[in-house]
């Protein structure tokens, strides 16, 4: 006879949430949005995952630059931190990080362009407690 164990429900602890942001071919935000709000409950851990399809223009040597303090330092609006995209599977690259501090943040992507167009796109993300 086999015994099944399950993790007891913990209603006081909100689940960890991962917000996926699928980027356009050129690394911009879908639907021409320049601001994305990430809702979260009080004391809820969350992360954001940027996804680029392999073969898109922005997937060549892609790096995310954000003024979110990835290294745990104090927030500085003009200081951007770089984080490289990694292969997730055979169809996409991802760049993800936990959001520990609510607030408005900016990001942009840099990548090697086959057209020699070095226009980096800058968009904003925000995390706020509801």
GROMACS .gro file of N, CA and C in nm:
model
  390
    1UNK      N    1   0.084  -0.117   0.000
    1UNK     CA    2   0.000   0.000   0.000
    1UNK      C    3   0.089   0.124   0.000
    2UNK      N    4   0.064   0.218  -0.092
    2UNK     CA    5   0.145   0.340  -0.098
    2UNK      C    6   0.073   0.452  -0.026
    3UNK      N    7   0.153   0.543   0.026
    3UNK     CA    8   0.099   0.657   0.099
    3UNK      C    9   0.130   0.784   0.021
    4UNK      N   10   0.031   0.868   0.010
    4UNK     CA   11   0.051   0.995  -0.059
    4UNK      C   12   0.064   1.106   0.043
    5UNK      N   13   0.159   1.195   0.017
    5UNK     CA   14   0.177   1.311   0.103
    5UNK      C   15   0.152   1.435   0.019
    6UNK      N   16   0.093   1.531   0.081
    6UNK     CA   17   0.074   1.658   0.011
    6UNK      C   18   0.118   1.771   0.102
    7UNK      N   19   0.158   1.876   0.041
    7UNK     CA   20   0.198   1.993   0.117
    7UNK      C   21   0.072   2.060   0.170
    8UNK      N   22   0.067   2.086   0.298
    8UNK     CA   23  -0.054   2.150   0.353
    8UNK      C   24  -0.071   2.290   0.297
    9UNK      N   25  -0.196   2.329   0.279
    9UNK     CA   26  -0.224   2.465   0.232
    9UNK      C   27  -0.181   2.563   0.340
   10UNK      N   28  -0.122   2.673   0.295
   10UNK     CA   29  -0.080   2.777   0.387
   10UNK      C   30  -0.149   2.907   0.345
   11UNK      N   31  -0.272   2.930   0.394
   11UNK     CA   32  -0.349   3.046   0.347
   11UNK      C   33  -0.287   3.180   0.382
   12UNK      N   34  -0.197   3.184   0.480
   12UNK     CA   35  -0.136   3.311   0.519
   12UNK      C   36  -0.022   3.353   0.428
   13UNK      N   37   0.026   3.262   0.343
   13UNK     CA   38   0.140   3.292   0.256
   13UNK      C   39   0.092   3.295   0.111
   14UNK      N   40   0.093   3.414   0.050
   14UNK     CA   41   0.051   3.420  -0.091
   14UNK      C   42   0.148   3.342  -0.179
   15UNK      N   43   0.101   3.285  -0.290
   15UNK     CA   44   0.190   3.209  -0.379
   15UNK      C   45   0.292   3.300  -0.448
   16UNK      N   46   0.403   3.241  -0.486
   16UNK     CA   47   0.505   3.313  -0.563
   16UNK      C   48   0.451   3.331  -0.705
   17UNK      N   49   0.452   3.452  -0.755
   17UNK     CA   50   0.398   3.482  -0.887
   17UNK      C   51   0.510   3.517  -0.984
   18UNK      N   52   0.504   3.463  -1.105
   18UNK     CA   53   0.597   3.498  -1.211
   18UNK      C   54   0.516   3.562  -1.323
   19UNK      N   55   0.552   3.683  -1.358
   19UNK     CA   56   0.485   3.757  -1.465
   19UNK      C   57   0.568   3.746  -1.591
   20UNK      N   58   0.509   3.689  -1.696
   20UNK     CA   59   0.578   3.674  -1.825
   20UNK      C   60   0.550   3.795  -1.912
   21UNK      N   61   0.654   3.847  -1.972
   21UNK     CA   62   0.640   3.957  -2.067
   21UNK      C   63   0.704   3.912  -2.198
   22UNK      N   64   0.619   3.879  -2.295
   22UNK     CA   65   0.666   3.837  -2.427
   22UNK      C   66   0.696   3.962  -2.509
   23UNK      N   67   0.819   3.976  -2.551
   23UNK     CA   68   0.862   4.094  -2.625
   23UNK      C   69   0.843   4.075  -2.775
   24UNK      N   70   0.828   4.186  -2.843
   24UNK     CA   71   0.814   4.185  -2.989
   24UNK      C   72   0.945   4.145  -3.056
   25UNK      N   73   0.940   4.128  -3.185
   25UNK     CA   74   1.054   4.092  -3.270
   25UNK      C   75   1.175   4.182  -3.245
   26UNK      N   76   1.149   4.311  -3.222
   26UNK     CA   77   1.258   4.408  -3.203
   26UNK      C   78   1.289   4.435  -3.055
   27UNK      N   79   1.228   4.357  -2.964
   27UNK     CA   80   1.254   4.373  -2.822
   27UNK      C   81   1.166   4.474  -2.752
   28UNK      N   82   1.071   4.532  -2.820
   28UNK     CA   83   0.981   4.628  -2.758
   28UNK      C   84   0.864   4.555  -2.692
   29UNK      N   85   0.790   4.630  -2.612
   29UNK     CA   86   0.674   4.577  -2.542
   29UNK      C   87   0.558   4.559  -2.640
   30UNK      N   88   0.483   4.449  -2.626
   30UNK     CA   89   0.369   4.425  -2.716
   30UNK      C   90   0.262   4.533  -2.706
   31UNK      N   91   0.188   4.548  -2.811
   31UNK     CA   92   0.073   4.640  -2.819
   31UNK      C   93   0.112   4.786  -2.797
   32UNK      N   94   0.235   4.821  -2.831
   32UNK     CA   95   0.283   4.959  -2.821
   32UNK      C   96   0.267   5.018  -2.682
   33UNK      N   97   0.278   4.936  -2.579
   33UNK     CA   98   0.269   4.985  -2.442
   33UNK      C   99   0.407   5.034  -2.399
   34UNK      N  100   0.409   5.144  -2.327
   34UNK     CA  101   0.535   5.190  -2.272
   34UNK      C  102   0.537   5.179  -2.120
   35UNK      N  103   0.425   5.131  -2.062
   35UNK     CA  104   0.415   5.115  -1.918
   35UNK      C  105   0.340   4.986  -1.890
   36UNK      N  106   0.393   4.905  -1.800
   36UNK     CA  107   0.331   4.779  -1.762
   36UNK      C  108   0.322   4.775  -1.612
   37UNK      N  109   0.205   4.753  -1.560
   37UNK     CA  110   0.185   4.747  -1.415
   37UNK      C  111   0.177   4.601  -1.372
   38UNK      N  112   0.254   4.567  -1.270
   38UNK     CA  113   0.255   4.431  -1.217
   38UNK      C  114   0.189   4.435  -1.079
   39UNK      N  115   0.065   4.390  -1.071
   39UNK     CA  116  -0.001   4.393  -0.940
   39UNK      C  117   0.053   4.284  -0.848
   40UNK      N  118   0.055   4.313  -0.721
   40UNK     CA  119   0.096   4.212  -0.624
   40UNK      C  120   0.024   4.235  -0.493
   41UNK      N  121   0.004   4.127  -0.420
   41UNK     CA  122  -0.058   4.138  -0.289
   41UNK      C  123   0.050   4.174  -0.187
   42UNK      N  124   0.011   4.230  -0.074
   42UNK     CA  125   0.110   4.260   0.029
   42UNK      C  126   0.189   4.134   0.068
   43UNK      N  127   0.318   4.149   0.081
   43UNK     CA  128   0.409   4.040   0.120
   43UNK      C  129   0.415   3.926   0.018
   44UNK      N  130   0.374   3.950  -0.103
   44UNK     CA  131   0.379   3.846  -0.206
   44UNK      C  132   0.509   3.859  -0.284
   45UNK      N  133   0.581   3.749  -0.296
   45UNK     CA  134   0.702   3.748  -0.378
   45UNK      C  135   0.662   3.735  -0.524
   46UNK      N  136   0.730   3.809  -0.610
   46UNK     CA  137   0.702   3.796  -0.752
   46UNK      C  138   0.830   3.816  -0.832
   47UNK      N  139   0.822   3.775  -0.957
   47UNK     CA  140   0.935   3.789  -1.049
   47UNK      C  141   0.879   3.829  -1.184
   48UNK      N  142   0.964   3.886  -1.264
   48UNK     CA  143   0.927   3.917  -1.401
   48UNK      C  144   1.019   3.839  -1.493
   49UNK      N  145   0.961   3.784  -1.597
   49UNK     CA  146   1.036   3.704  -1.695
   49UNK      C  147   1.013   3.765  -1.833
   50UNK      N  148   1.119   3.819  -1.890
   50UNK     CA  149   1.115   3.874  -2.025
   50UNK      C  150   1.145   3.759  -2.121
   51UNK      N  151   1.065   3.746  -2.226
   51UNK     CA  152   1.085   3.636  -2.322
   51UNK      C  153   1.097   3.691  -2.464
   52UNK      N  154   1.194   3.636  -2.537
   52UNK     CA  155   1.217   3.671  -2.677
   52UNK      C  156   1.220   3.540  -2.755
   53UNK      N  157   1.151   3.536  -2.867
   53UNK     CA  158   1.157   3.418  -2.951
   53UNK      C  159   1.292   3.409  -3.020
   54UNK      N  160   1.349   3.290  -3.020
   54UNK     CA  161   1.475   3.268  -3.090
   54UNK      C  162   1.453   3.291  -3.239
   55UNK      N  163   1.544   3.361  -3.300
   55UNK     CA  164   1.532   3.394  -3.442
   55UNK      C  165   1.479   3.535  -3.465
   56UNK      N  166   1.426   3.598  -3.360
   56UNK     CA  167   1.380   3.736  -3.376
   56UNK      C  168   1.501   3.829  -3.377
   57UNK      N  169   1.482   3.948  -3.426
   57UNK     CA  170   1.591   4.045  -3.437
   57UNK      C  171   1.658   4.069  -3.302
   58UNK      N  172   1.579   4.079  -3.196
   58UNK     CA  173   1.633   4.112  -3.063
   58UNK      C  174   1.699   3.993  -2.993
   59UNK      N  175   1.697   3.876  -3.052
   59UNK     CA  176   1.751   3.757  -2.983
   59UNK      C  177   1.901   3.737  -3.001
   60UNK      N  178   1.963   3.819  -3.083
   60UNK     CA  179   2.106   3.803  -3.110
   60UNK      C  180   2.187   3.876  -3.002
   61UNK      N  181   2.249   3.798  -2.913
   61UNK     CA  182   2.332   3.853  -2.806
   61UNK      C  183   2.254   3.954  -2.720
   62UNK      N  184   2.131   3.915  -2.680
   62UNK     CA  185   2.041   4.005  -2.608
   62UNK      C  186   2.082   4.024  -2.462
   63UNK      N  187   2.073   4.150  -2.418
   63UNK     CA  188   2.099   4.187  -2.279
   63UNK      C  189   1.990   4.283  -2.234
   64UNK      N  190   1.935   4.259  -2.116
   64UNK     CA  191   1.837   4.349  -2.057
   64UNK      C  192   1.912   4.447  -1.968
   65UNK      N  193   1.877   4.573  -1.977
   65UNK     CA  194   1.933   4.677  -1.891
   65UNK      C  195   1.816   4.737  -1.813
   66UNK      N  196   1.825   4.738  -1.681
   66UNK     CA  197   1.717   4.792  -1.600
   66UNK      C  198   1.772   4.875  -1.485
   67UNK      N  199   1.695   4.974  -1.445
   67UNK     CA  200   1.737   5.051  -1.329
   67UNK      C  201   1.682   4.991  -1.200
   68UNK      N  202   1.620   4.873  -1.209
   68UNK     CA  203   1.585   4.798  -1.088
   68UNK      C  204   1.717   4.749  -1.028
   69UNK      N  205   1.738   4.767  -0.898
   69UNK     CA  206   1.867   4.729  -0.837
   69UNK      C  207   1.883   4.577  -0.824
   70UNK      N  208   1.929   4.513  -0.931
   70UNK     CA  209   1.945   4.368  -0.935
   70UNK      C  210   2.043   4.316  -0.831
   71UNK      N  211   2.139   4.399  -0.795
   71UNK     CA  212   2.242   4.356  -0.700
   71UNK      C  213   2.207   4.388  -0.555
   72UNK      N  214   2.084   4.434  -0.530
   72UNK     CA  215   2.041   4.464  -0.394
   72UNK      C  216   2.082   4.601  -0.344
   73UNK      N  217   2.147   4.679  -0.429
   73UNK     CA  218   2.189   4.813  -0.389
   73UNK      C  219   2.068   4.907  -0.381
   74UNK      N  220   2.092   5.029  -0.338
   74UNK     CA  221   1.986   5.128  -0.334
   74UNK      C  222   1.945   5.166  -0.476
   75UNK      N  223   1.818   5.198  -0.492
   75UNK     CA  224   1.766   5.239  -0.623
   75UNK      C  225   1.824   5.374  -0.664
   76UNK      N  226   1.873   5.378  -0.788
   76UNK     CA  227   1.918   5.504  -0.848
   76UNK      C  228   1.856   5.510  -0.987
   77UNK      N  229   1.777   5.611  -1.011
   77UNK     CA  230   1.701   5.622  -1.135
   77UNK      C  231   1.788   5.614  -1.261
   78UNK      N  232   1.910   5.666  -1.254
   78UNK     CA  233   1.995   5.672  -1.373
   78UNK      C  234   2.098   5.559  -1.381
   79UNK      N  235   2.100   5.469  -1.281
   79UNK     CA  236   2.196   5.359  -1.283
   79UNK      C  237   2.127   5.232  -1.336
   80UNK      N  238   2.175   5.183  -1.449
   80UNK     CA  239   2.117   5.064  -1.511
   80UNK      C  240   2.209   4.944  -1.491
   81UNK      N  241   2.147   4.829  -1.464
   81UNK     CA  242   2.217   4.704  -1.439
   81UNK      C  243   2.190   4.611  -1.558
   82UNK      N  244   2.294   4.544  -1.604
   82UNK     CA  245   2.281   4.455  -1.720
   82UNK      C  246   2.260   4.311  -1.676
   83UNK      N  247   2.172   4.241  -1.748
   83UNK     CA  248   2.147   4.099  -1.724
   83UNK      C  249   2.123   4.033  -1.860
   84UNK      N  250   2.204   3.932  -1.890
   84UNK     CA  251   2.197   3.865  -2.020
   84UNK      C  252   2.078   3.771  -2.027
   85UNK      N  253   2.027   3.754  -2.147
   85UNK     CA  254   1.922   3.656  -2.173
   85UNK      C  255   1.985   3.518  -2.182
   86UNK      N  256   1.913   3.417  -2.136
   86UNK     CA  257   1.958   3.278  -2.143
   86UNK      C  258   1.859   3.196  -2.225
   87UNK      N  259   1.910   3.090  -2.285
   87UNK     CA  260   1.822   3.001  -2.360
   87UNK      C  261   1.737   2.922  -2.262
   88UNK      N  262   1.606   2.927  -2.280
   88UNK     CA  263   1.513   2.854  -2.195
   88UNK      C  264   1.481   2.718  -2.255
   89UNK      N  265   1.462   2.716  -2.383
   89UNK     CA  266   1.435   2.592  -2.457
   89UNK      C  267   1.473   2.618  -2.602
   90UNK      N  268   1.418   2.542  -2.693
   90UNK     CA  269   1.456   2.558  -2.833
   90UNK      C  270   1.383   2.671  -2.904
   91UNK      N  271   1.290   2.737  -2.834
   91UNK     CA  272   1.212   2.841  -2.902
   91UNK      C  273   1.224   2.980  -2.842
   92UNK      N  274   1.280   2.992  -2.722
   92UNK     CA  275   1.283   3.124  -2.661
   92UNK      C  276   1.406   3.145  -2.572
   93UNK      N  277   1.434   3.273  -2.552
   93UNK     CA  278   1.536   3.314  -2.455
   93UNK      C  279   1.462   3.389  -2.345
   94UNK      N  280   1.513   3.377  -2.222
   94UNK     CA  281   1.449   3.447  -2.112
   94UNK      C  282   1.551   3.525  -2.029
   95UNK      N  283   1.501   3.628  -1.965
   95UNK     CA  284   1.578   3.704  -1.868
   95UNK      C  285   1.479   3.730  -1.754
   96UNK      N  286   1.511   3.681  -1.635
   96UNK     CA  287   1.416   3.694  -1.526
   96UNK      C  288   1.486   3.736  -1.397
   97UNK      N  289   1.410   3.801  -1.313
   97UNK     CA  290   1.461   3.840  -1.182
   97UNK      C  291   1.344   3.864  -1.087
   98UNK      N  292   1.372   3.847  -0.958
   98UNK     CA  293   1.273   3.872  -0.854
   98UNK      C  294   1.256   4.021  -0.834
   99UNK      N  295   1.134   4.060  -0.805
   99UNK     CA  296   1.106   4.199  -0.771
   99UNK      C  297   1.082   4.204  -0.620
  100UNK      N  298   1.177   4.261  -0.550
  100UNK     CA  299   1.171   4.267  -0.404
  100UNK      C  300   1.124   4.405  -0.355
  101UNK      N  301   1.136   4.506  -0.441
  101UNK     CA  302   1.103   4.643  -0.403
  101UNK      C  303   0.999   4.698  -0.500
  102UNK      N  304   0.880   4.734  -0.452
  102UNK     CA  305   0.782   4.793  -0.543
  102UNK      C  306   0.829   4.930  -0.591
  103UNK      N  307   0.785   4.967  -0.709
  103UNK     CA  308   0.818   5.099  -0.761
  103UNK      C  309   0.822   5.098  -0.913
  104UNK      N  310   0.835   5.215  -0.972
  104UNK     CA  311   0.845   5.226  -1.119
  104UNK      C  312   0.991   5.208  -1.163
  105UNK      N  313   1.011   5.123  -1.260
  105UNK     CA  314   1.145   5.096  -1.312
  105UNK      C  315   1.144   5.101  -1.463
  106UNK      N  316   1.258   5.127  -1.520
  106UNK     CA  317   1.273   5.128  -1.665
  106UNK      C  318   1.361   5.013  -1.709
  107UNK      N  319   1.346   4.977  -1.835
  107UNK     CA  320   1.436   4.877  -1.893
  107UNK      C  321   1.451   4.906  -2.041
  108UNK      N  322   1.559   4.855  -2.095
  108UNK     CA  323   1.576   4.856  -2.240
  108UNK      C  324   1.660   4.735  -2.277
  109UNK      N  325   1.654   4.697  -2.401
  109UNK     CA  326   1.732   4.584  -2.450
  109UNK      C  327   1.842   4.632  -2.540
  110UNK      N  328   1.956   4.565  -2.532
  110UNK     CA  329   2.061   4.585  -2.632
  110UNK      C  330   2.085   4.449  -2.696
  111UNK      N  331   2.116   4.451  -2.823
  111UNK     CA  332   2.140   4.328  -2.897
  111UNK      C  333   2.218   4.361  -3.022
  112UNK      N  334   2.279   4.259  -3.081
  112UNK     CA  335   2.349   4.279  -3.207
  112UNK      C  336   2.247   4.286  -3.318
  113UNK      N  337   2.259   4.389  -3.396
  113UNK     CA  338   2.164   4.409  -3.504
  113UNK      C  339   2.229   4.375  -3.637
  114UNK      N  340   2.159   4.303  -3.718
  114UNK     CA  341   2.211   4.272  -3.852
  114UNK      C  342   2.196   4.391  -3.944
  115UNK      N  343   2.116   4.491  -3.901
  115UNK     CA  344   2.095   4.611  -3.983
  115UNK      C  345   2.183   4.728  -3.939
  116UNK      N  346   2.269   4.706  -3.838
  116UNK     CA  347   2.353   4.811  -3.781
  116UNK      C  348   2.273   4.929  -3.728
  117UNK      N  349   2.149   4.904  -3.687
  117UNK     CA  350   2.065   5.008  -3.627
  117UNK      C  351   2.077   4.994  -3.476
  118UNK      N  352   2.144   5.086  -3.412
  118UNK     CA  353   2.172   5.076  -3.269
  118UNK      C  354   2.067   5.146  -3.184
  119UNK      N  355   1.944   5.155  -3.230
  119UNK     CA  356   1.839   5.216  -3.152
  119UNK      C  357   1.791   5.121  -3.045
  120UNK      N  358   1.824   5.149  -2.919
  120UNK     CA  359   1.774   5.069  -2.808
  120UNK      C  360   1.638   5.124  -2.770
  121UNK      N  361   1.546   5.035  -2.742
  121UNK     CA  362   1.411   5.076  -2.703
  121UNK      C  363   1.404   5.081  -2.551
  122UNK      N  364   1.337   5.182  -2.497
  122UNK     CA  365   1.326   5.198  -2.353
  122UNK      C  366   1.178   5.194  -2.315
  123UNK      N  367   1.142   5.107  -2.224
  123UNK     CA  368   1.005   5.096  -2.175
  123UNK      C  369   1.010   5.095  -2.023
  124UNK      N  370   0.895   5.093  -1.961
  124UNK     CA  371   0.888   5.098  -1.815
  124UNK      C  372   0.808   4.982  -1.761
  125UNK      N  373   0.847   4.937  -1.643
  125UNK     CA  374   0.770   4.838  -1.570
  125UNK      C  375   0.745   4.897  -1.432
  126UNK      N  376   0.638   4.855  -1.369
  126UNK     CA  377   0.609   4.904  -1.234
  126UNK      C  378   0.555   4.789  -1.152
  127UNK      N  379   0.596   4.784  -1.030
  127UNK     CA  380   0.545   4.687  -0.935
  127UNK      C  381   0.488   4.764  -0.819
  128UNK      N  382   0.364   4.735  -0.785
  128UNK     CA  383   0.301   4.809  -0.677
  128UNK      C  384   0.214   4.716  -0.596
  129UNK      N  385   0.207   4.742  -0.469
  129UNK     CA  386   0.114   4.668  -0.383
  129UNK      C  387  -0.025   4.725  -0.403
  130UNK      N  388  -0.122   4.637  -0.421
  130UNK     CA  389  -0.261   4.685  -0.438
  130UNK      C  390  -0.322   4.721  -0.304
   0.00000   0.00000   0.00000
